Short mmCIF file of C-alpha atoms in Angstrom, two decimals:
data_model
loop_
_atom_site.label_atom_id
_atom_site.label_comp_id
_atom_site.label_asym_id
_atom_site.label_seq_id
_atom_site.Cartn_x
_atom_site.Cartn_y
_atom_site.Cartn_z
CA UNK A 1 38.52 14.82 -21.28
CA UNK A 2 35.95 13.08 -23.30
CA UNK A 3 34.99 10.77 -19.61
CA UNK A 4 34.61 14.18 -17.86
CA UNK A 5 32.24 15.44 -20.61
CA UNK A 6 30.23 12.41 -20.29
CA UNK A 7 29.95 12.91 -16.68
CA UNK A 8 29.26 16.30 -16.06
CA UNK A 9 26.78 15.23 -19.13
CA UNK A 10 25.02 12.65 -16.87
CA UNK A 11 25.12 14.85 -13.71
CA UNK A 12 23.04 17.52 -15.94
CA UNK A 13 20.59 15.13 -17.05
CA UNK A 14 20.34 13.77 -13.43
CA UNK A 15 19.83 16.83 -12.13
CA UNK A 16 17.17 18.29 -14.62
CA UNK A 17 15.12 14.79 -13.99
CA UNK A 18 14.94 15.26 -10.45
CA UNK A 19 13.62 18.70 -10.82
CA UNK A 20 10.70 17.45 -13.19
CA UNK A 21 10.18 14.83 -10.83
CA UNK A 22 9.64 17.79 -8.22
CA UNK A 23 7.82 19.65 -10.17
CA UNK A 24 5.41 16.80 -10.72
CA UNK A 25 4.75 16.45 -7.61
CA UNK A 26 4.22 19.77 -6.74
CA UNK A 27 1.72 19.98 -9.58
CA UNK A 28 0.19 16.69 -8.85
CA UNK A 29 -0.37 17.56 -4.93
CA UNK A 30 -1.59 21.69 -5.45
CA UNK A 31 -4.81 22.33 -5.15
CA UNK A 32 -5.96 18.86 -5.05
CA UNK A 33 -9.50 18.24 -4.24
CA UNK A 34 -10.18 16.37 -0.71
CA UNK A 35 -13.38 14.82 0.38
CA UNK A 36 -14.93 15.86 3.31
CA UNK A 37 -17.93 14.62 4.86
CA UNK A 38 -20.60 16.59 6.51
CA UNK A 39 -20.59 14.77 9.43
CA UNK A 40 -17.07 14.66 10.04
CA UNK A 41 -17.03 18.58 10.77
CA UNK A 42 -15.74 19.50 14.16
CA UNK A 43 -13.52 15.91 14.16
CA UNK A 44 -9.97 15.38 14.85
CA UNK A 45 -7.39 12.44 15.56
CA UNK A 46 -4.71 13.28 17.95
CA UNK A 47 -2.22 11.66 20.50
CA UNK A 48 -3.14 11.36 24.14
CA UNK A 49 -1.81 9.80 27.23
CA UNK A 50 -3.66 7.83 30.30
CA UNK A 51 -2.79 9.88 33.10
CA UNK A 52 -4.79 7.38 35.44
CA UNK A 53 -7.21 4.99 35.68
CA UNK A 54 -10.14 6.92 37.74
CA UNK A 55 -12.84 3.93 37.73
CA UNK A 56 -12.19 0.24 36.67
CA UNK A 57 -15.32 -1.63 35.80
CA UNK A 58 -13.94 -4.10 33.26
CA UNK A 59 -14.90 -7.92 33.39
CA UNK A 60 -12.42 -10.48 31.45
CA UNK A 61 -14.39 -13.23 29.53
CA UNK A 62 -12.46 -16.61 30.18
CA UNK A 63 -14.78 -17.70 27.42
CA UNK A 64 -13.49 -16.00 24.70
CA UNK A 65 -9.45 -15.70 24.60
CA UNK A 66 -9.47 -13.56 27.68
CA UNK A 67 -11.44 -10.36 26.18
CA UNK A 68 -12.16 -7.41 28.41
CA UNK A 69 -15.59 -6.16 28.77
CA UNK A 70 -17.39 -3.74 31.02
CA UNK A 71 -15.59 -0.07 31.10
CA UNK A 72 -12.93 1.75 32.26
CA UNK A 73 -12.72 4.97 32.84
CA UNK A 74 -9.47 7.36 32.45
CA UNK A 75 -7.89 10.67 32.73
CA UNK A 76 -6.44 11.53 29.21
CA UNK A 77 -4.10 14.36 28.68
CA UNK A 78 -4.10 15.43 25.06
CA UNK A 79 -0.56 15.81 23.59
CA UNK A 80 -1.13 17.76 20.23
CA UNK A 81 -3.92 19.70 18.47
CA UNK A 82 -5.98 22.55 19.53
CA UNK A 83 -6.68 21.17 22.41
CA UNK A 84 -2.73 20.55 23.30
CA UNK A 85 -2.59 20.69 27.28
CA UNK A 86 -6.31 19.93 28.29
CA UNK A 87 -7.04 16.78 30.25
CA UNK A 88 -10.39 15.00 29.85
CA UNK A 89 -12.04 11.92 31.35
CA UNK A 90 -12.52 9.21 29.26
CA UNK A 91 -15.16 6.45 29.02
CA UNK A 92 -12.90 3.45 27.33
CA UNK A 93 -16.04 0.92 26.32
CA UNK A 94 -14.55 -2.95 25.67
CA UNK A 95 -16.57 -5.44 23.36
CA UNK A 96 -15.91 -8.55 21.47
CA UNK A 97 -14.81 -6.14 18.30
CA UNK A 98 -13.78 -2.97 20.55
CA UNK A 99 -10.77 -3.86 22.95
CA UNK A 100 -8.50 -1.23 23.10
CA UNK A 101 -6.32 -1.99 26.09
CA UNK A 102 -4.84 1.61 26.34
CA UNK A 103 -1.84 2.01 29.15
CA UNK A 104 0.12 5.04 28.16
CA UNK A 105 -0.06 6.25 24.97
CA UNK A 106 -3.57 6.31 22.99
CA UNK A 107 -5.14 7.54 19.42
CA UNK A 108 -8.11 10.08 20.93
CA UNK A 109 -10.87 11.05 18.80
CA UNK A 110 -12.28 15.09 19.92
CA UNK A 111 -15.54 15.96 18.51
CA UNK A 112 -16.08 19.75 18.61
CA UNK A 113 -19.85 21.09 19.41
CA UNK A 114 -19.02 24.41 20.21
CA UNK A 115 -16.52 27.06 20.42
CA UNK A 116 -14.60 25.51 23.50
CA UNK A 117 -16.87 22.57 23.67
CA UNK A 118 -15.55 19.14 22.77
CA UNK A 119 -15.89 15.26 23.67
CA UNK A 120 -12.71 12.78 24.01
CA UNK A 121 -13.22 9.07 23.02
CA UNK A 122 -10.52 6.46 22.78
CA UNK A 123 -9.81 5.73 18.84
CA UNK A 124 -7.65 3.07 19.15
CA UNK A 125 -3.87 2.15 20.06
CA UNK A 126 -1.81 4.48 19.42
CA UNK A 127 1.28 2.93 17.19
CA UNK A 128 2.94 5.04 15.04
CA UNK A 129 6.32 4.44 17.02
CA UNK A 130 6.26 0.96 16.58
CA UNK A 131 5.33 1.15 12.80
CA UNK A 132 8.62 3.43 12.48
CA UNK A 133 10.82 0.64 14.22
CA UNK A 134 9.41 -1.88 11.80
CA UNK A 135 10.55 0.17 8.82
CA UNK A 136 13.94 1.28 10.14
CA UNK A 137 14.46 -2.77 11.09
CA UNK A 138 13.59 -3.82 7.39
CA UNK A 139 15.51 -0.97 6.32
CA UNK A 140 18.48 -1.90 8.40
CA UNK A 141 18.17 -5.51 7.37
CA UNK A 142 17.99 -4.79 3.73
CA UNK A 143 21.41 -2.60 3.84
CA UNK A 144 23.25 -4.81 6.52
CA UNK A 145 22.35 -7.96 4.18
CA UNK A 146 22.69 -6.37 0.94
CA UNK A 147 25.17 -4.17 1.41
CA UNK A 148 25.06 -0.94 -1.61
CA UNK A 149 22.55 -2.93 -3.70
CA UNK A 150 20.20 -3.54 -0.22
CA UNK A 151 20.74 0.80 0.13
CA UNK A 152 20.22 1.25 -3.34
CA UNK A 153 17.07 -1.36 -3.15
CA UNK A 154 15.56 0.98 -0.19
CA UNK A 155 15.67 3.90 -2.52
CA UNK A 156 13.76 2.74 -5.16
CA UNK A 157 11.20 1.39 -2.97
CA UNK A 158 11.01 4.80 -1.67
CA UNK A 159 10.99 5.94 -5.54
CA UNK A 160 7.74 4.14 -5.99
CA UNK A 161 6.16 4.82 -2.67
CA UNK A 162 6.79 8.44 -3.43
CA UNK A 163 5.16 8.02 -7.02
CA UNK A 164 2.54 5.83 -5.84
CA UNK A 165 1.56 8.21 -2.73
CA UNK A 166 2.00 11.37 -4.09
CA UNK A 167 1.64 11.67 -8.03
CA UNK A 168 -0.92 8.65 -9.12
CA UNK A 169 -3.13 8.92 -6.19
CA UNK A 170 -3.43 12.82 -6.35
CA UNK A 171 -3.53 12.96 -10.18
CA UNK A 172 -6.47 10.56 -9.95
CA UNK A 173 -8.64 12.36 -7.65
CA UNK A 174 -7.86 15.55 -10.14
CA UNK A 175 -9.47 13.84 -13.18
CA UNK A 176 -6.14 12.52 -14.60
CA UNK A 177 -7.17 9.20 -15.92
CA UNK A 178 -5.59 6.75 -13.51
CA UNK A 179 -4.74 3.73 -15.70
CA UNK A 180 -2.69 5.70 -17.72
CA UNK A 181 -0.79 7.64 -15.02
CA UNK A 182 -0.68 4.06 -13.80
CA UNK A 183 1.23 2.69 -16.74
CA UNK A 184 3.33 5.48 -17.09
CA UNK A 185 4.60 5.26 -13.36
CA UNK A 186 5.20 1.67 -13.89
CA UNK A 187 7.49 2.12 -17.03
CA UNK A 188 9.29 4.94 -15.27
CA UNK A 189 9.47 2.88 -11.60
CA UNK A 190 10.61 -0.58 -13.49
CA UNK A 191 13.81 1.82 -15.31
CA UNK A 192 14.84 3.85 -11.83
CA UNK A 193 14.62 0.60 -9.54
CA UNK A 194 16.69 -1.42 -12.10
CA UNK A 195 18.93 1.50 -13.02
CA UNK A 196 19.50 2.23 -8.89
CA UNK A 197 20.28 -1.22 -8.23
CA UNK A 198 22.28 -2.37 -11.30
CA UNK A 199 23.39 0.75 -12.64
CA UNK A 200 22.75 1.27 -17.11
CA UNK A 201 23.91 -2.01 -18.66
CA UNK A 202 22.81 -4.33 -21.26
CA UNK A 203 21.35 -6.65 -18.21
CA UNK A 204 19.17 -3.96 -16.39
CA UNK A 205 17.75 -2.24 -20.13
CA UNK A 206 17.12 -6.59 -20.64
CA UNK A 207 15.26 -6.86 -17.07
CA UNK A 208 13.58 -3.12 -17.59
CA UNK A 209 12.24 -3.96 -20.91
CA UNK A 210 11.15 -7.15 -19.92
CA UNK A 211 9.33 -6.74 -16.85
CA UNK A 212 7.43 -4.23 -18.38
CA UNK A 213 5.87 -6.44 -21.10
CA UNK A 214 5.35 -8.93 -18.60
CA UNK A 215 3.27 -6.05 -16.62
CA UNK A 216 1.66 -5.24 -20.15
CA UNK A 217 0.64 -8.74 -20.95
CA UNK A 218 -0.79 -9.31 -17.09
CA UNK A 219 -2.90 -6.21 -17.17
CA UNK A 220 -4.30 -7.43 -20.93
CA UNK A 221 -5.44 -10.35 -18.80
CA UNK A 222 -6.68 -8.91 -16.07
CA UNK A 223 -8.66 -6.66 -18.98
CA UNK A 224 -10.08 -9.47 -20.98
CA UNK A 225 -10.81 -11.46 -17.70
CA UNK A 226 -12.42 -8.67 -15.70
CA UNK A 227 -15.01 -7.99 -19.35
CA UNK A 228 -15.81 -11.52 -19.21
CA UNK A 229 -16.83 -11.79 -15.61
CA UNK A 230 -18.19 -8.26 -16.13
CA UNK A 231 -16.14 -7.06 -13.01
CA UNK A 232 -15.11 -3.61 -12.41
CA UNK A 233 -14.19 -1.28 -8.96
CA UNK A 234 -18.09 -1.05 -8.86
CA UNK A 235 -18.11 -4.69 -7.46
CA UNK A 236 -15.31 -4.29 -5.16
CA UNK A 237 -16.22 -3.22 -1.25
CA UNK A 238 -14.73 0.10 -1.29
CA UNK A 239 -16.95 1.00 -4.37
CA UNK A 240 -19.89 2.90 -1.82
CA UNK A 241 -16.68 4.64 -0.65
CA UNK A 242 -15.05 5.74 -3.71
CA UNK A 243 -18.76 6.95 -5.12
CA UNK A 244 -18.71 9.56 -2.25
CA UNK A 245 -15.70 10.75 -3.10
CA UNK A 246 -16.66 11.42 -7.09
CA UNK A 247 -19.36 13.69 -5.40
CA UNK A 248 -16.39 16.24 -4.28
CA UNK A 249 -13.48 15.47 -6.80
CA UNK A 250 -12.85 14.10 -10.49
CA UNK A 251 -11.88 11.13 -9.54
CA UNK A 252 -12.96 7.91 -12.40
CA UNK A 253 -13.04 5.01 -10.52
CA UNK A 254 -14.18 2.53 -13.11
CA UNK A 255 -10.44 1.49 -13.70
CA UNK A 256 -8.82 1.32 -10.45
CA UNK A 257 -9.23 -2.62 -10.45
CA UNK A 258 -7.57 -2.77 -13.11
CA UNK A 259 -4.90 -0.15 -11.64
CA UNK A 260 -4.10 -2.06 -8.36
CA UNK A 261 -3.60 -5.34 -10.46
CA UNK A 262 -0.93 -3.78 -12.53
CA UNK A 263 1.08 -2.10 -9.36
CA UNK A 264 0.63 -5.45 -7.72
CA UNK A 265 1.96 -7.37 -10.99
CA UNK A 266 4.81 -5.10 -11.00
CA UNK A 267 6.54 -6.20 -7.89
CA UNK A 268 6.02 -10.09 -9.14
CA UNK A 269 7.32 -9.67 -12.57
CA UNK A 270 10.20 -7.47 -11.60
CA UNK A 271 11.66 -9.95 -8.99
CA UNK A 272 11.26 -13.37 -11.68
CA UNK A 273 13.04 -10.53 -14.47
CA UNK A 274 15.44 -9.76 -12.30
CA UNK A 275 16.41 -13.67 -11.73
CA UNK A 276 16.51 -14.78 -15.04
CA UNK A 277 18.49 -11.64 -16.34
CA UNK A 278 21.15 -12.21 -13.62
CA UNK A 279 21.53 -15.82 -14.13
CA UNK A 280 21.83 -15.12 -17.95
CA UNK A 281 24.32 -12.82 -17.56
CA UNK A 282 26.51 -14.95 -14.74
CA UNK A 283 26.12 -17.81 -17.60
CA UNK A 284 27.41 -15.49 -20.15
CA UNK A 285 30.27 -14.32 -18.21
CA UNK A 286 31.12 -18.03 -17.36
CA UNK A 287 30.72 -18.54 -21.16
CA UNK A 288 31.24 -16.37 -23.57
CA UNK A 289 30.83 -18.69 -26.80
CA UNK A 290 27.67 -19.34 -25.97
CA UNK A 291 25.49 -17.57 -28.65
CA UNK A 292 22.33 -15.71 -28.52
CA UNK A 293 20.23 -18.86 -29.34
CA UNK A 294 21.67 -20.76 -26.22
CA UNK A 295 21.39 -18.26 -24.21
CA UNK A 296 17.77 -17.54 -24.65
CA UNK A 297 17.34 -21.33 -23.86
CA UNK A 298 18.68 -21.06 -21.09
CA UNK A 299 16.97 -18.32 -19.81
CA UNK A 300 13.53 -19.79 -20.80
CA UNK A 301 14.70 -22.87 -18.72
CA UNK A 302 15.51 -20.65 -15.74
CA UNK A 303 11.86 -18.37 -16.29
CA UNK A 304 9.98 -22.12 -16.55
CA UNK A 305 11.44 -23.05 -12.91
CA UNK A 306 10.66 -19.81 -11.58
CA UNK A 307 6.90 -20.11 -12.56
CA UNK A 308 6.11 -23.03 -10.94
CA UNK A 309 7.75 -21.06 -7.58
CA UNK A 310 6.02 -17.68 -8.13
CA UNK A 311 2.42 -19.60 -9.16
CA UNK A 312 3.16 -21.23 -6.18
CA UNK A 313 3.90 -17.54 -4.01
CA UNK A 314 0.75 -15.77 -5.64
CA UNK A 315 -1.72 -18.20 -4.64
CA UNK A 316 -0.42 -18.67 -1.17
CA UNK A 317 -0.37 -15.01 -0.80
CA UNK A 318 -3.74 -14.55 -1.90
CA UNK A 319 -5.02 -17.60 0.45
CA UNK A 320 -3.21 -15.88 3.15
CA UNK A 321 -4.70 -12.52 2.86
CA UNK A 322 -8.17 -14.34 2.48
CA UNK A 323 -7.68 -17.42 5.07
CA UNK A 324 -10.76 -15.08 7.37
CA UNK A 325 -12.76 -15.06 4.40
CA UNK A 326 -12.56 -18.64 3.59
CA UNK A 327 -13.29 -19.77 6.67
CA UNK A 328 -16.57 -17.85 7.21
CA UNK A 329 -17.07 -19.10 3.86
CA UNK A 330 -16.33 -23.13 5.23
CA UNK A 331 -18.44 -22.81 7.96
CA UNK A 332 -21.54 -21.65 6.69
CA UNK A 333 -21.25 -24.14 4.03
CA UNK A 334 -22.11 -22.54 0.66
CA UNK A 335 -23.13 -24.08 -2.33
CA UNK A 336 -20.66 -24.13 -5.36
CA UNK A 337 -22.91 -21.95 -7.36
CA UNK A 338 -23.38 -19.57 -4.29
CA UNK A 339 -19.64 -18.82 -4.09
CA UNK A 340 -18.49 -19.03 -7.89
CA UNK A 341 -20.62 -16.41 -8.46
CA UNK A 342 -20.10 -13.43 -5.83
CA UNK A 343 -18.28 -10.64 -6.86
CA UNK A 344 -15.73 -11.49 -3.88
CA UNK A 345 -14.50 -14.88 -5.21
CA UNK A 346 -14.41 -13.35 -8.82
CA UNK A 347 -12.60 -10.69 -8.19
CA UNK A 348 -9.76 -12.65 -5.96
CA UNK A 349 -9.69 -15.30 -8.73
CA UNK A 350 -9.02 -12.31 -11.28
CA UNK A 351 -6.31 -10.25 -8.84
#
């Protein structure tokens, strides 16, 4: 009696959770301000397909990996939109930086001028069908492999997409301060991925708690480190960007840095949490004399091996993201001083 209480107990408190969680995103995601740019009136992005190739006038440059240049010219039909139906021809330009080898399906760009009036350009490949059979393969992979806990994994990602996608980004651009939406999403993220994938025990409350400090303690880093290279989102590229968008909305964008180091910290911190909790807890079943004091131990032995790995994964990551970057950077050979002291280098050496 007292087992059914407890459940129909949980259910309720399950079920009220999800509909605050609803609710906040309904809140966070009405009425939200969007930027829109003057000169981006009359422009939309739709799906098109070559119907035929009317002139060919492209070149291919041996020279330079086999690039196309020259023009080609095409009969597009566009497949949604207004302008669902119409067929256009198409001047497809190719460059050194714009080679869009279009065959059948195509990202458009239609520029209205006038009631009924409109130009057709080629945007670029069109590949939202092959970015939806990349996630369905990982998300096969992960359930195949892990079985429940790989299913169970692939919902709290989704968890945190949701909350990153539509509750912190929306709530920032209505005024909502976004380092402390960020923190909050964090704390609640770190409890529903652990709780989805481990169910409530003493090891996932251990690994929940745990990771978030670790999150805490990174982003007081990333705080004293970013004041004393006087580094905020002002330095960062997307800082022109994010100014325009201020001009139309409430968004503060003076602690975003900050913001993307802490959702980026999360996803470390929780994976080296998650190892050391589990290998505690397999030691402690093994074990169960083994007191509090050993078992610590051992779990700062197992956390000092994983830091030499995950130093290791973080700076490789960050080289790999950057290898373009350092390379323009090799071969124009600049000075020491130069490069210690652009905002670029700074602000990868902080992230």
């Amino acid at each position: 009696m007292n087992f059914k209480k407890s459940k129909i107990r949980s259910l309720v408190l399950l079920a009220l959770a999800a509909v605050a969680f609803c609710g906040l995103i309904w809140f966070a995601n009405k009425d939200r301000p969007v930027y829109r740019s003057s000169n981006m009136a009359g422009t939309d992005y739709e799906v098109g397909r070559v119907l035929r190739v009317v002139e060919d006038h492209k070149t291919v440059d041996e020279e330079l990996d086999g690039i196309w240049r020259g023009s080609m010219t095409l009969e597009v039909e566009i497949l949604t939109g207004r302008y669902k139906g119409d067929t256009a021809i198409v001047e497809n330009y190719f460059s050194s930086l714009y080679n869009v080898r279009v065959a059948a399906g195509v990202s458009i760009r239609i520029d209205t001028t006038g009631e009924d009036e409109y130009q057709v350009s080629v945007y670029n490949y069109y590949r939202v069908p092959q970015m939806i059979g990349c996630i369905v393969a990982f998300v096969l992979l992960l359930v195949l492999i892990g079985g429940k806990k790989g299913a169970k994994s692939v919902a709290g990602l989704a968890f945190t997409v949701v909350c990153i996608l539509w509750i912190l980004l929306p709530l920032a651009l209505k005024g909502y301060s976004p380092l402390a939406v960020t923190i909050l999403l964090i704390l609640v993220c770190n409890f529903v991925s652990f709780f989805l994938i481990d169910g409530i025990s003493t090891k996932t409350v251990v690994a929940a708690i745990g990771s978030m400090l670790g999150v805490l303690a990174g982003a007081v880093f990333a705080l004293i480190a970013q004041n004393a290279m006087s580094i905020t989102t002002y330095q960062m590229d997307e800082a022109e960007t994010l100014l325009l968008i201020t001009s139309t909305t409430e968004l503060k964008i003076r602690d975003l840095f900050l913001c993307g180091i802490l959702i980026s910290c999360m996803g470390a911190v929780m994976d080296v949490a998650t190892s050391i909790c589990s290998a505690v807890a397999e030691i402690h079943q093994v074990d169960r004399s083994l007191g509090m004091a050993k078992l610590f131990a051992s779990g700062m032995n197992i956390g000092r091996d994983a830091m030499g790995t995950m130093a290791n994964t973080l700076i490789l990551a960050v080289a790999g993201t950057s290898l373009n970057m350092m390379l323009m950077i090799y071969s124009y050979d600049v000075s020491f001083q130069q490069l210690m002291n652009t905002d670029f280098v700074a602000i990868e050496i902080i992230q």
